[in-house]
């Protein structure tokens, strides 16, 4: 990757309290808000924890197999899709909201960018295993970010928004899910500078098949045995396209981000290079995989925000 040189910056000294947005006094062991007196400790793995909601703190959906899959897929996604997209416009400071094991941020740091990743507490043990810098990775609730206003040129969040406002970090919506999602969008907009870019992605709710999540929604009646049967045989989740469901459509995502009046553009992005279809590279679904890949890579721009697009992938400019 081409090395981009900038003046070095130290964000740690500029972190803010996610509760009151006051200044933090940071030591090797903890950070302390000089305004509201809240303390944020470093966990056993050495990463600052900014999560104060016990329910969110207890969510841990990452398994060893999933973490390994993230490492492999993260490199491919970065090289084939994210890096070419990011390089279209100059940028320096980057935030990955829901960074997983942090491969994208690691690659950006190696390229000389000032890059940061946040995720839930359970990811910090994987960060330690691969040596992720505690000054660039933080345990956070994505609806309460510890960063100054307008700090980032680029914020991206892939496969995260559909889990915001769920009861277990998966797919069952909480009663206040919409409020949580509005706060998620508001926080991302807050930390993005004017003129900066935001990239959001998740499976498109308007498309009835999801290849990334199973049919675990607790609100689905038990009579939907056929969904489980199809998923067990094909790893494809046939889901509802209307009403309350954890996935979002383009229209719903547009409303979340554009209602503040801070957005100058909202553009659906092409899918070419985004998917690897790794889980479908063998067996009887392999021929279908080839057709699916041709389909998503050649979907006309005019149809990207429609029900014919299996994925919701947008670039938002502030």
PDB file of C-alpha atoms in Angstrom:
ATOM      1  CA  UNK A   1       0.000   0.000   0.000  1.00  0.00           C
ATOM      2  CA  UNK A   2       1.293   3.460  -0.850  1.00  0.00           C
ATOM      3  CA  UNK A   3       2.675   5.268   2.200  1.00  0.00           C
ATOM      4  CA  UNK A   4       0.908   8.557   2.923  1.00  0.00           C
ATOM      5  CA  UNK A   5       2.776  10.867   5.289  1.00  0.00           C
ATOM      6  CA  UNK A   6       1.083  13.346   7.609  1.00  0.00           C
ATOM      7  CA  UNK A   7       2.037  15.082  10.801  1.00  0.00           C
ATOM      8  CA  UNK A   8       1.661  12.645  13.670  1.00  0.00           C
ATOM      9  CA  UNK A   9      -1.336  13.129  15.920  1.00  0.00           C
ATOM     10  CA  UNK A  10      -2.177  11.771  19.339  1.00  0.00           C
ATOM     11  CA  UNK A  11      -5.886  11.242  19.778  1.00  0.00           C
ATOM     12  CA  UNK A  12      -5.612   9.735  23.256  1.00  0.00           C
ATOM     13  CA  UNK A  13      -5.073  13.156  24.787  1.00  0.00           C
ATOM     14  CA  UNK A  14      -8.070  14.487  22.865  1.00  0.00           C
ATOM     15  CA  UNK A  15     -10.614  11.822  23.779  1.00  0.00           C
ATOM     16  CA  UNK A  16     -13.808  13.093  25.381  1.00  0.00           C
ATOM     17  CA  UNK A  17     -16.242  11.663  27.887  1.00  0.00           C
ATOM     18  CA  UNK A  18     -19.038   9.949  25.914  1.00  0.00           C
ATOM     19  CA  UNK A  19     -21.480  10.825  28.689  1.00  0.00           C
ATOM     20  CA  UNK A  20     -20.990  14.599  29.057  1.00  0.00           C
ATOM     21  CA  UNK A  21     -18.346  15.280  26.335  1.00  0.00           C
ATOM     22  CA  UNK A  22     -16.011  16.759  28.901  1.00  0.00           C
ATOM     23  CA  UNK A  23     -12.215  16.449  28.734  1.00  0.00           C
ATOM     24  CA  UNK A  24     -10.560  13.263  29.958  1.00  0.00           C
ATOM     25  CA  UNK A  25      -7.461  12.870  32.087  1.00  0.00           C
ATOM     26  CA  UNK A  26      -5.882   9.629  30.840  1.00  0.00           C
ATOM     27  CA  UNK A  27      -3.345   7.485  32.684  1.00  0.00           C
ATOM     28  CA  UNK A  28      -1.890   4.056  31.981  1.00  0.00           C
ATOM     29  CA  UNK A  29      -4.673   2.427  34.010  1.00  0.00           C
ATOM     30  CA  UNK A  30      -7.780   4.520  33.350  1.00  0.00           C
ATOM     31  CA  UNK A  31      -9.352   7.724  32.087  1.00  0.00           C
ATOM     32  CA  UNK A  32     -11.234  10.175  34.285  1.00  0.00           C
ATOM     33  CA  UNK A  33     -13.694  12.860  33.217  1.00  0.00           C
ATOM     34  CA  UNK A  34     -12.764  16.161  34.797  1.00  0.00           C
ATOM     35  CA  UNK A  35     -16.327  17.431  34.328  1.00  0.00           C
ATOM     36  CA  UNK A  36     -18.712  14.656  35.453  1.00  0.00           C
ATOM     37  CA  UNK A  37     -16.180  12.552  37.421  1.00  0.00           C
ATOM     38  CA  UNK A  38     -16.884   9.305  35.544  1.00  0.00           C
ATOM     39  CA  UNK A  39     -13.991   6.841  35.381  1.00  0.00           C
ATOM     40  CA  UNK A  40     -13.274   4.561  32.418  1.00  0.00           C
ATOM     41  CA  UNK A  41     -10.913   1.681  33.153  1.00  0.00           C
ATOM     42  CA  UNK A  42      -8.523  -0.240  30.949  1.00  0.00           C
ATOM     43  CA  UNK A  43      -9.584  -3.875  30.796  1.00  0.00           C
ATOM     44  CA  UNK A  44      -7.393  -6.926  31.342  1.00  0.00           C
ATOM     45  CA  UNK A  45      -6.270  -6.753  27.715  1.00  0.00           C
ATOM     46  CA  UNK A  46      -5.110  -3.137  28.014  1.00  0.00           C
ATOM     47  CA  UNK A  47      -7.899  -1.326  26.119  1.00  0.00           C
ATOM     48  CA  UNK A  48      -9.974   1.551  27.470  1.00  0.00           C
ATOM     49  CA  UNK A  49     -13.620   0.662  28.103  1.00  0.00           C
ATOM     50  CA  UNK A  50     -16.181   3.405  27.471  1.00  0.00           C
ATOM     51  CA  UNK A  51     -19.278   1.203  27.800  1.00  0.00           C
ATOM     52  CA  UNK A  52     -21.401   1.996  30.854  1.00  0.00           C
ATOM     53  CA  UNK A  53     -24.612   0.161  29.876  1.00  0.00           C
ATOM     54  CA  UNK A  54     -24.416  -3.286  31.504  1.00  0.00           C
ATOM     55  CA  UNK A  55     -26.641  -4.913  28.873  1.00  0.00           C
ATOM     56  CA  UNK A  56     -24.363  -3.746  26.071  1.00  0.00           C
ATOM     57  CA  UNK A  57     -21.265  -4.638  28.083  1.00  0.00           C
ATOM     58  CA  UNK A  58     -22.451  -8.245  28.326  1.00  0.00           C
ATOM     59  CA  UNK A  59     -23.018  -8.692  24.579  1.00  0.00           C
ATOM     60  CA  UNK A  60     -20.367 -10.930  23.039  1.00  0.00           C
ATOM     61  CA  UNK A  61     -21.302 -12.553  19.737  1.00  0.00           C
ATOM     62  CA  UNK A  62     -17.771 -13.184  18.420  1.00  0.00           C
ATOM     63  CA  UNK A  63     -16.475 -16.756  18.281  1.00  0.00           C
ATOM     64  CA  UNK A  64     -12.949 -17.886  17.440  1.00  0.00           C
ATOM     65  CA  UNK A  65     -14.134 -19.160  14.046  1.00  0.00           C
ATOM     66  CA  UNK A  66     -15.875 -15.868  13.288  1.00  0.00           C
ATOM     67  CA  UNK A  67     -12.790 -13.900  14.326  1.00  0.00           C
ATOM     68  CA  UNK A  68     -10.616 -15.970  11.994  1.00  0.00           C
ATOM     69  CA  UNK A  69     -13.125 -15.471   9.188  1.00  0.00           C
ATOM     70  CA  UNK A  70     -12.972 -11.716   9.817  1.00  0.00           C
ATOM     71  CA  UNK A  71      -9.187 -11.721   9.538  1.00  0.00           C
ATOM     72  CA  UNK A  72      -9.289 -13.503   6.182  1.00  0.00           C
ATOM     73  CA  UNK A  73     -12.271 -11.655   4.725  1.00  0.00           C
ATOM     74  CA  UNK A  74     -11.113  -8.339   6.175  1.00  0.00           C
ATOM     75  CA  UNK A  75      -7.959  -8.327   4.069  1.00  0.00           C
ATOM     76  CA  UNK A  76      -9.870  -9.200   0.895  1.00  0.00           C
ATOM     77  CA  UNK A  77     -12.592  -6.615   1.532  1.00  0.00           C
ATOM     78  CA  UNK A  78     -10.040  -3.914   2.254  1.00  0.00           C
ATOM     79  CA  UNK A  79      -7.911  -4.552  -0.825  1.00  0.00           C
ATOM     80  CA  UNK A  80     -10.716  -5.198  -3.311  1.00  0.00           C
ATOM     81  CA  UNK A  81     -13.328  -2.704  -2.172  1.00  0.00           C
ATOM     82  CA  UNK A  82     -12.610  -0.348   0.719  1.00  0.00           C
ATOM     83  CA  UNK A  83      -9.158   0.888  -0.252  1.00  0.00           C
ATOM     84  CA  UNK A  84     -10.119   1.816  -3.864  1.00  0.00           C
ATOM     85  CA  UNK A  85     -13.255   3.539  -2.550  1.00  0.00           C
ATOM     86  CA  UNK A  86     -11.410   5.476   0.149  1.00  0.00           C
ATOM     87  CA  UNK A  87      -8.674   6.634  -2.229  1.00  0.00           C
ATOM     88  CA  UNK A  88     -11.126   8.457  -4.499  1.00  0.00           C
ATOM     89  CA  UNK A  89     -10.886  11.525  -2.256  1.00  0.00           C
ATOM     90  CA  UNK A  90      -8.113  12.763   0.084  1.00  0.00           C
ATOM     91  CA  UNK A  91      -8.460  11.724   3.710  1.00  0.00           C
ATOM     92  CA  UNK A  92      -6.311  11.371   6.803  1.00  0.00           C
ATOM     93  CA  UNK A  93      -8.287  10.445   9.921  1.00  0.00           C
ATOM     94  CA  UNK A  94     -10.498   7.363   9.752  1.00  0.00           C
ATOM     95  CA  UNK A  95     -12.886   5.641  12.161  1.00  0.00           C
ATOM     96  CA  UNK A  96     -14.274   2.114  11.795  1.00  0.00           C
ATOM     97  CA  UNK A  97     -17.447   1.807  13.889  1.00  0.00           C
ATOM     98  CA  UNK A  98     -17.708  -1.904  14.642  1.00  0.00           C
ATOM     99  CA  UNK A  99     -14.196  -2.805  13.506  1.00  0.00           C
ATOM    100  CA  UNK A 100     -14.287  -6.472  14.552  1.00  0.00           C
ATOM    101  CA  UNK A 101     -10.761  -7.859  14.837  1.00  0.00           C
ATOM    102  CA  UNK A 102      -9.522  -4.642  13.233  1.00  0.00           C
ATOM    103  CA  UNK A 103      -7.918  -5.736   9.958  1.00  0.00           C
ATOM    104  CA  UNK A 104      -9.063  -2.662   8.035  1.00  0.00           C
ATOM    105  CA  UNK A 105      -7.717  -0.245  10.646  1.00  0.00           C
ATOM    106  CA  UNK A 106      -4.442  -2.159  10.863  1.00  0.00           C
ATOM    107  CA  UNK A 107      -3.985  -1.880   7.104  1.00  0.00           C
ATOM    108  CA  UNK A 108      -4.748   1.851   7.205  1.00  0.00           C
ATOM    109  CA  UNK A 109      -2.255   2.403  10.038  1.00  0.00           C
ATOM    110  CA  UNK A 110       0.387   0.532   8.037  1.00  0.00           C
ATOM    111  CA  UNK A 111      -0.294   2.948   5.181  1.00  0.00           C
ATOM    112  CA  UNK A 112       0.373   6.010   7.335  1.00  0.00           C
ATOM    113  CA  UNK A 113      -3.217   7.019   8.053  1.00  0.00           C
ATOM    114  CA  UNK A 114      -4.484   8.142  11.450  1.00  0.00           C
ATOM    115  CA  UNK A 115      -6.996   5.325  11.892  1.00  0.00           C
ATOM    116  CA  UNK A 116      -9.110   4.149  14.849  1.00  0.00           C
ATOM    117  CA  UNK A 117     -11.448   1.258  15.539  1.00  0.00           C
ATOM    118  CA  UNK A 118     -14.172   0.675  18.097  1.00  0.00           C
ATOM    119  CA  UNK A 119     -16.155  -2.410  19.026  1.00  0.00           C
ATOM    120  CA  UNK A 120     -17.648  -4.249  21.984  1.00  0.00           C
ATOM    121  CA  UNK A 121     -15.698  -5.631  24.936  1.00  0.00           C
ATOM    122  CA  UNK A 122     -15.418  -9.189  23.629  1.00  0.00           C
ATOM    123  CA  UNK A 123     -13.282  -8.093  20.682  1.00  0.00           C
ATOM    124  CA  UNK A 124     -10.467  -6.745  22.856  1.00  0.00           C
ATOM    125  CA  UNK A 125      -8.998 -10.179  23.493  1.00  0.00           C
ATOM    126  CA  UNK A 126      -8.593 -10.655  19.741  1.00  0.00           C
ATOM    127  CA  UNK A 127      -7.018  -7.196  19.476  1.00  0.00           C
ATOM    128  CA  UNK A 128      -4.450  -8.200  22.074  1.00  0.00           C
ATOM    129  CA  UNK A 129      -3.708 -11.494  20.300  1.00  0.00           C
ATOM    130  CA  UNK A 130      -2.698  -9.672  17.111  1.00  0.00           C
ATOM    131  CA  UNK A 131      -1.079  -6.711  18.869  1.00  0.00           C
ATOM    132  CA  UNK A 132      -3.535  -3.934  17.976  1.00  0.00           C
ATOM    133  CA  UNK A 133      -2.405  -0.592  19.426  1.00  0.00           C
ATOM    134  CA  UNK A 134      -4.462   0.397  22.540  1.00  0.00           C
ATOM    135  CA  UNK A 135      -4.109   4.029  21.450  1.00  0.00           C
ATOM    136  CA  UNK A 136      -6.090   3.249  18.287  1.00  0.00           C
ATOM    137  CA  UNK A 137      -8.647   0.664  19.455  1.00  0.00           C
ATOM    138  CA  UNK A 138     -11.349   1.314  22.059  1.00  0.00           C
ATOM    139  CA  UNK A 139     -14.242  -0.618  23.593  1.00  0.00           C
ATOM    140  CA  UNK A 140     -17.273   1.574  22.924  1.00  0.00           C
ATOM    141  CA  UNK A 141     -21.008   1.715  22.527  1.00  0.00           C
ATOM    142  CA  UNK A 142     -21.489   3.038  18.983  1.00  0.00           C
ATOM    143  CA  UNK A 143     -24.294   5.324  20.176  1.00  0.00           C
ATOM    144  CA  UNK A 144     -21.893   7.091  22.596  1.00  0.00           C
ATOM    145  CA  UNK A 145     -18.538   7.813  20.964  1.00  0.00           C
ATOM    146  CA  UNK A 146     -15.543   9.256  22.891  1.00  0.00           C
ATOM    147  CA  UNK A 147     -14.281  11.391  20.004  1.00  0.00           C
ATOM    148  CA  UNK A 148     -14.367  15.175  19.433  1.00  0.00           C
ATOM    149  CA  UNK A 149     -16.855  16.785  17.055  1.00  0.00           C
ATOM    150  CA  UNK A 150     -15.800  16.747  13.402  1.00  0.00           C
ATOM    151  CA  UNK A 151     -12.573  14.853  14.060  1.00  0.00           C
ATOM    152  CA  UNK A 152     -12.734  12.312  11.223  1.00  0.00           C
ATOM    153  CA  UNK A 153     -12.478  12.733   7.463  1.00  0.00           C
ATOM    154  CA  UNK A 154     -13.963   9.299   6.894  1.00  0.00           C
ATOM    155  CA  UNK A 155     -16.173   7.047   9.034  1.00  0.00           C
ATOM    156  CA  UNK A 156     -17.240   3.606   7.905  1.00  0.00           C
ATOM    157  CA  UNK A 157     -19.426   0.987   9.549  1.00  0.00           C
ATOM    158  CA  UNK A 158     -19.948  -2.311   7.737  1.00  0.00           C
ATOM    159  CA  UNK A 159     -22.491  -4.869   8.905  1.00  0.00           C
ATOM    160  CA  UNK A 160     -23.210  -3.006  12.149  1.00  0.00           C
ATOM    161  CA  UNK A 161     -26.314  -0.861  11.789  1.00  0.00           C
ATOM    162  CA  UNK A 162     -28.641  -3.885  11.628  1.00  0.00           C
ATOM    163  CA  UNK A 163     -27.512  -4.928  15.131  1.00  0.00           C
ATOM    164  CA  UNK A 164     -28.023  -1.518  16.732  1.00  0.00           C
ATOM    165  CA  UNK A 165     -31.068  -1.521  18.995  1.00  0.00           C
ATOM    166  CA  UNK A 166     -31.288  -5.307  19.321  1.00  0.00           C
ATOM    167  CA  UNK A 167     -31.685  -7.137  22.608  1.00  0.00           C
ATOM    168  CA  UNK A 168     -28.682  -9.427  22.171  1.00  0.00           C
ATOM    169  CA  UNK A 169     -26.508  -7.827  19.509  1.00  0.00           C
ATOM    170  CA  UNK A 170     -28.060 -10.068  16.862  1.00  0.00           C
ATOM    171  CA  UNK A 171     -31.525  -9.683  15.355  1.00  0.00           C
ATOM    172  CA  UNK A 172     -34.321  -9.300  17.917  1.00  0.00           C
ATOM    173  CA  UNK A 173     -35.330  -5.644  18.108  1.00  0.00           C
ATOM    174  CA  UNK A 174     -35.643  -3.929  21.479  1.00  0.00           C
ATOM    175  CA  UNK A 175     -38.602  -1.678  22.222  1.00  0.00           C
ATOM    176  CA  UNK A 176     -36.429   1.445  21.811  1.00  0.00           C
ATOM    177  CA  UNK A 177     -34.526   0.226  18.736  1.00  0.00           C
ATOM    178  CA  UNK A 178     -35.396   3.248  16.599  1.00  0.00           C
ATOM    179  CA  UNK A 179     -34.140   5.671  19.247  1.00  0.00           C
ATOM    180  CA  UNK A 180     -30.854   3.731  19.440  1.00  0.00           C
ATOM    181  CA  UNK A 181     -30.447   3.836  15.664  1.00  0.00           C
ATOM    182  CA  UNK A 182     -31.115   7.553  15.550  1.00  0.00           C
ATOM    183  CA  UNK A 183     -28.433   8.064  18.180  1.00  0.00           C
ATOM    184  CA  UNK A 184     -26.016   5.849  16.213  1.00  0.00           C
ATOM    185  CA  UNK A 185     -26.544   7.968  13.093  1.00  0.00           C
ATOM    186  CA  UNK A 186     -26.302  11.213  15.077  1.00  0.00           C
ATOM    187  CA  UNK A 187     -23.000  10.190  16.682  1.00  0.00           C
ATOM    188  CA  UNK A 188     -21.436   9.186  13.368  1.00  0.00           C
ATOM    189  CA  UNK A 189     -22.483  12.506  11.871  1.00  0.00           C
ATOM    190  CA  UNK A 190     -21.181  14.388  14.911  1.00  0.00           C
ATOM    191  CA  UNK A 191     -17.643  12.978  14.708  1.00  0.00           C
ATOM    192  CA  UNK A 192     -17.431  13.426  10.909  1.00  0.00           C
ATOM    193  CA  UNK A 193     -16.070  16.767   9.723  1.00  0.00           C
ATOM    194  CA  UNK A 194     -18.108  18.960   7.350  1.00  0.00           C
ATOM    195  CA  UNK A 195     -17.362  17.671   3.855  1.00  0.00           C
ATOM    196  CA  UNK A 196     -16.327  14.285   5.258  1.00  0.00           C
ATOM    197  CA  UNK A 197     -17.583  10.903   4.095  1.00  0.00           C
ATOM    198  CA  UNK A 198     -19.531   8.106   5.785  1.00  0.00           C
ATOM    199  CA  UNK A 199     -19.991   4.566   4.454  1.00  0.00           C
ATOM    200  CA  UNK A 200     -22.751   2.344   5.854  1.00  0.00           C
ATOM    201  CA  UNK A 201     -23.639  -1.196   4.813  1.00  0.00           C
ATOM    202  CA  UNK A 202     -25.925  -4.087   5.721  1.00  0.00           C
ATOM    203  CA  UNK A 203     -28.149  -6.583   3.869  1.00  0.00           C
ATOM    204  CA  UNK A 204     -31.035  -4.791   2.170  1.00  0.00           C
ATOM    205  CA  UNK A 205     -34.293  -5.354   4.047  1.00  0.00           C
ATOM    206  CA  UNK A 206     -36.252  -4.838   0.806  1.00  0.00           C
ATOM    207  CA  UNK A 207     -34.535  -7.878  -0.757  1.00  0.00           C
ATOM    208  CA  UNK A 208     -36.082 -11.083   0.684  1.00  0.00           C
ATOM    209  CA  UNK A 209     -32.883 -13.148   1.010  1.00  0.00           C
ATOM    210  CA  UNK A 210     -30.042 -12.512   3.475  1.00  0.00           C
ATOM    211  CA  UNK A 211     -26.831 -14.573   3.272  1.00  0.00           C
ATOM    212  CA  UNK A 212     -25.168 -13.059   6.348  1.00  0.00           C
ATOM    213  CA  UNK A 213     -27.619 -13.728   9.180  1.00  0.00           C
ATOM    214  CA  UNK A 214     -29.684 -16.672  10.291  1.00  0.00           C
ATOM    215  CA  UNK A 215     -33.412 -16.686  11.183  1.00  0.00           C
ATOM    216  CA  UNK A 216     -32.811 -16.041  14.900  1.00  0.00           C
ATOM    217  CA  UNK A 217     -35.367 -13.268  15.425  1.00  0.00           C
ATOM    218  CA  UNK A 218     -37.283 -14.185  18.593  1.00  0.00           C
ATOM    219  CA  UNK A 219     -40.377 -12.338  17.351  1.00  0.00           C
ATOM    220  CA  UNK A 220     -40.803 -14.709  14.382  1.00  0.00           C
ATOM    221  CA  UNK A 221     -43.555 -17.275  15.124  1.00  0.00           C
ATOM    222  CA  UNK A 222     -42.438 -20.853  15.722  1.00  0.00           C
ATOM    223  CA  UNK A 223     -44.599 -21.900  12.760  1.00  0.00           C
ATOM    224  CA  UNK A 224     -41.916 -20.463  10.457  1.00  0.00           C
ATOM    225  CA  UNK A 225     -40.123 -23.822  10.489  1.00  0.00           C
ATOM    226  CA  UNK A 226     -39.648 -23.465   6.748  1.00  0.00           C
ATOM    227  CA  UNK A 227     -37.239 -20.547   7.269  1.00  0.00           C
ATOM    228  CA  UNK A 228     -35.048 -22.742   9.444  1.00  0.00           C
ATOM    229  CA  UNK A 229     -35.280 -25.585   6.922  1.00  0.00           C
ATOM    230  CA  UNK A 230     -34.204 -23.364   4.011  1.00  0.00           C
ATOM    231  CA  UNK A 231     -31.403 -21.863   6.075  1.00  0.00           C
ATOM    232  CA  UNK A 232     -30.114 -25.282   7.193  1.00  0.00           C
ATOM    233  CA  UNK A 233     -30.003 -26.500   3.589  1.00  0.00           C
ATOM    234  CA  UNK A 234     -28.729 -23.379   1.824  1.00  0.00           C
ATOM    235  CA  UNK A 235     -27.393 -20.953   4.508  1.00  0.00           C
ATOM    236  CA  UNK A 236     -29.812 -18.381   3.081  1.00  0.00           C
ATOM    237  CA  UNK A 237     -32.305 -16.588   5.313  1.00  0.00           C
ATOM    238  CA  UNK A 238     -35.636 -15.835   3.620  1.00  0.00           C
ATOM    239  CA  UNK A 239     -37.088 -12.942   5.613  1.00  0.00           C
ATOM    240  CA  UNK A 240     -39.855 -10.376   5.785  1.00  0.00           C
ATOM    241  CA  UNK A 241     -39.401  -7.189   3.762  1.00  0.00           C
ATOM    242  CA  UNK A 242     -41.910  -4.987   5.596  1.00  0.00           C
ATOM    243  CA  UNK A 243     -42.651  -4.098   9.189  1.00  0.00           C
ATOM    244  CA  UNK A 244     -40.220  -4.283  12.093  1.00  0.00           C
ATOM    245  CA  UNK A 245     -37.152  -6.324  11.243  1.00  0.00           C
ATOM    246  CA  UNK A 246     -33.510  -5.836  12.174  1.00  0.00           C
ATOM    247  CA  UNK A 247     -32.310  -5.219   8.599  1.00  0.00           C
ATOM    248  CA  UNK A 248     -32.703  -1.777   6.996  1.00  0.00           C
ATOM    249  CA  UNK A 249     -33.741  -0.659   3.539  1.00  0.00           C
ATOM    250  CA  UNK A 250     -32.184   2.227   1.640  1.00  0.00           C
ATOM    251  CA  UNK A 251     -35.196   4.406   2.471  1.00  0.00           C
ATOM    252  CA  UNK A 252     -34.934   3.686   6.206  1.00  0.00           C
ATOM    253  CA  UNK A 253     -31.209   4.406   6.250  1.00  0.00           C
ATOM    254  CA  UNK A 254     -31.743   7.637   4.332  1.00  0.00           C
ATOM    255  CA  UNK A 255     -34.303   8.784   6.913  1.00  0.00           C
ATOM    256  CA  UNK A 256     -31.962   8.007   9.809  1.00  0.00           C
ATOM    257  CA  UNK A 257     -29.076  10.050   8.453  1.00  0.00           C
ATOM    258  CA  UNK A 258     -30.810  12.775   6.477  1.00  0.00           C
ATOM    259  CA  UNK A 259     -33.413  13.898   9.010  1.00  0.00           C
ATOM    260  CA  UNK A 260     -30.803  16.043  10.796  1.00  0.00           C
ATOM    261  CA  UNK A 261     -30.263  18.278   7.772  1.00  0.00           C
ATOM    262  CA  UNK A 262     -26.480  17.737   7.999  1.00  0.00           C
ATOM    263  CA  UNK A 263     -26.207  15.496   4.922  1.00  0.00           C
ATOM    264  CA  UNK A 264     -25.297  16.942   1.525  1.00  0.00           C
ATOM    265  CA  UNK A 265     -25.573  13.679  -0.449  1.00  0.00           C
ATOM    266  CA  UNK A 266     -26.706  10.072  -0.010  1.00  0.00           C
ATOM    267  CA  UNK A 267     -25.487   7.790  -2.806  1.00  0.00           C
ATOM    268  CA  UNK A 268     -25.939   4.015  -3.218  1.00  0.00           C
ATOM    269  CA  UNK A 269     -22.597   2.400  -4.048  1.00  0.00           C
ATOM    270  CA  UNK A 270     -21.796  -0.390  -6.527  1.00  0.00           C
ATOM    271  CA  UNK A 271     -21.315  -3.888  -5.095  1.00  0.00           C
ATOM    272  CA  UNK A 272     -18.487  -4.994  -7.380  1.00  0.00           C
ATOM    273  CA  UNK A 273     -15.676  -6.338  -5.215  1.00  0.00           C
ATOM    274  CA  UNK A 274     -17.652  -6.185  -1.968  1.00  0.00           C
ATOM    275  CA  UNK A 275     -18.703  -9.840  -1.753  1.00  0.00           C
ATOM    276  CA  UNK A 276     -16.437 -12.866  -1.595  1.00  0.00           C
ATOM    277  CA  UNK A 277     -19.248 -15.463  -1.298  1.00  0.00           C
ATOM    278  CA  UNK A 278     -16.763 -17.563   0.683  1.00  0.00           C
ATOM    279  CA  UNK A 279     -19.316 -19.862   2.299  1.00  0.00           C
ATOM    280  CA  UNK A 280     -20.803 -20.791  -1.099  1.00  0.00           C
ATOM    281  CA  UNK A 281     -17.605 -21.729  -2.944  1.00  0.00           C
ATOM    282  CA  UNK A 282     -18.266 -25.471  -2.769  1.00  0.00           C
ATOM    283  CA  UNK A 283     -21.202 -27.866  -2.953  1.00  0.00           C
ATOM    284  CA  UNK A 284     -24.402 -27.643  -4.944  1.00  0.00           C
ATOM    285  CA  UNK A 285     -24.665 -23.851  -4.497  1.00  0.00           C
ATOM    286  CA  UNK A 286     -21.399 -23.134  -6.306  1.00  0.00           C
ATOM    287  CA  UNK A 287     -23.049 -22.567  -9.742  1.00  0.00           C
ATOM    288  CA  UNK A 288     -25.583 -20.228  -8.107  1.00  0.00           C
ATOM    289  CA  UNK A 289     -22.699 -18.310  -6.551  1.00  0.00           C
ATOM    290  CA  UNK A 290     -21.253 -17.539  -9.971  1.00  0.00           C
ATOM    291  CA  UNK A 291     -24.610 -16.242 -11.182  1.00  0.00           C
ATOM    292  CA  UNK A 292     -25.099 -14.195  -8.003  1.00  0.00           C
ATOM    293  CA  UNK A 293     -21.679 -12.626  -8.413  1.00  0.00           C
ATOM    294  CA  UNK A 294     -22.405 -11.658 -12.026  1.00  0.00           C
ATOM    295  CA  UNK A 295     -25.764 -10.255 -10.934  1.00  0.00           C
ATOM    296  CA  UNK A 296     -24.500  -8.002  -8.117  1.00  0.00           C
ATOM    297  CA  UNK A 297     -21.474  -6.799 -10.072  1.00  0.00           C
ATOM    298  CA  UNK A 298     -23.577  -5.746 -13.055  1.00  0.00           C
ATOM    299  CA  UNK A 299     -26.588  -4.272 -11.284  1.00  0.00           C
ATOM    300  CA  UNK A 300     -27.384  -0.933 -12.985  1.00  0.00           C
ATOM    301  CA  UNK A 301     -26.847   2.211 -10.918  1.00  0.00           C
ATOM    302  CA  UNK A 302     -30.536   3.055 -11.292  1.00  0.00           C
ATOM    303  CA  UNK A 303     -31.473  -0.131  -9.383  1.00  0.00           C
ATOM    304  CA  UNK A 304     -28.982   0.083  -6.518  1.00  0.00           C
ATOM    305  CA  UNK A 305     -31.514   1.555  -4.078  1.00  0.00           C
ATOM    306  CA  UNK A 306     -34.310  -0.808  -5.140  1.00  0.00           C
ATOM    307  CA  UNK A 307     -35.665  -4.135  -3.884  1.00  0.00           C
ATOM    308  CA  UNK A 308     -33.586  -5.840  -6.589  1.00  0.00           C
ATOM    309  CA  UNK A 309     -30.342  -5.074  -4.754  1.00  0.00           C
ATOM    310  CA  UNK A 310     -29.457  -7.661  -2.067  1.00  0.00           C
ATOM    311  CA  UNK A 311     -27.271  -5.233  -0.136  1.00  0.00           C
ATOM    312  CA  UNK A 312     -27.657  -1.741   1.288  1.00  0.00           C
ATOM    313  CA  UNK A 313     -24.337   0.010   0.695  1.00  0.00           C
ATOM    314  CA  UNK A 314     -24.221   3.809   0.731  1.00  0.00           C
ATOM    315  CA  UNK A 315     -21.825   6.730   0.842  1.00  0.00           C
ATOM    316  CA  UNK A 316     -23.075   9.730   2.802  1.00  0.00           C
ATOM    317  CA  UNK A 317     -21.432  13.138   2.607  1.00  0.00           C
ATOM    318  CA  UNK A 318     -21.798  15.613   5.413  1.00  0.00           C
TER     319      UNK A 318
END
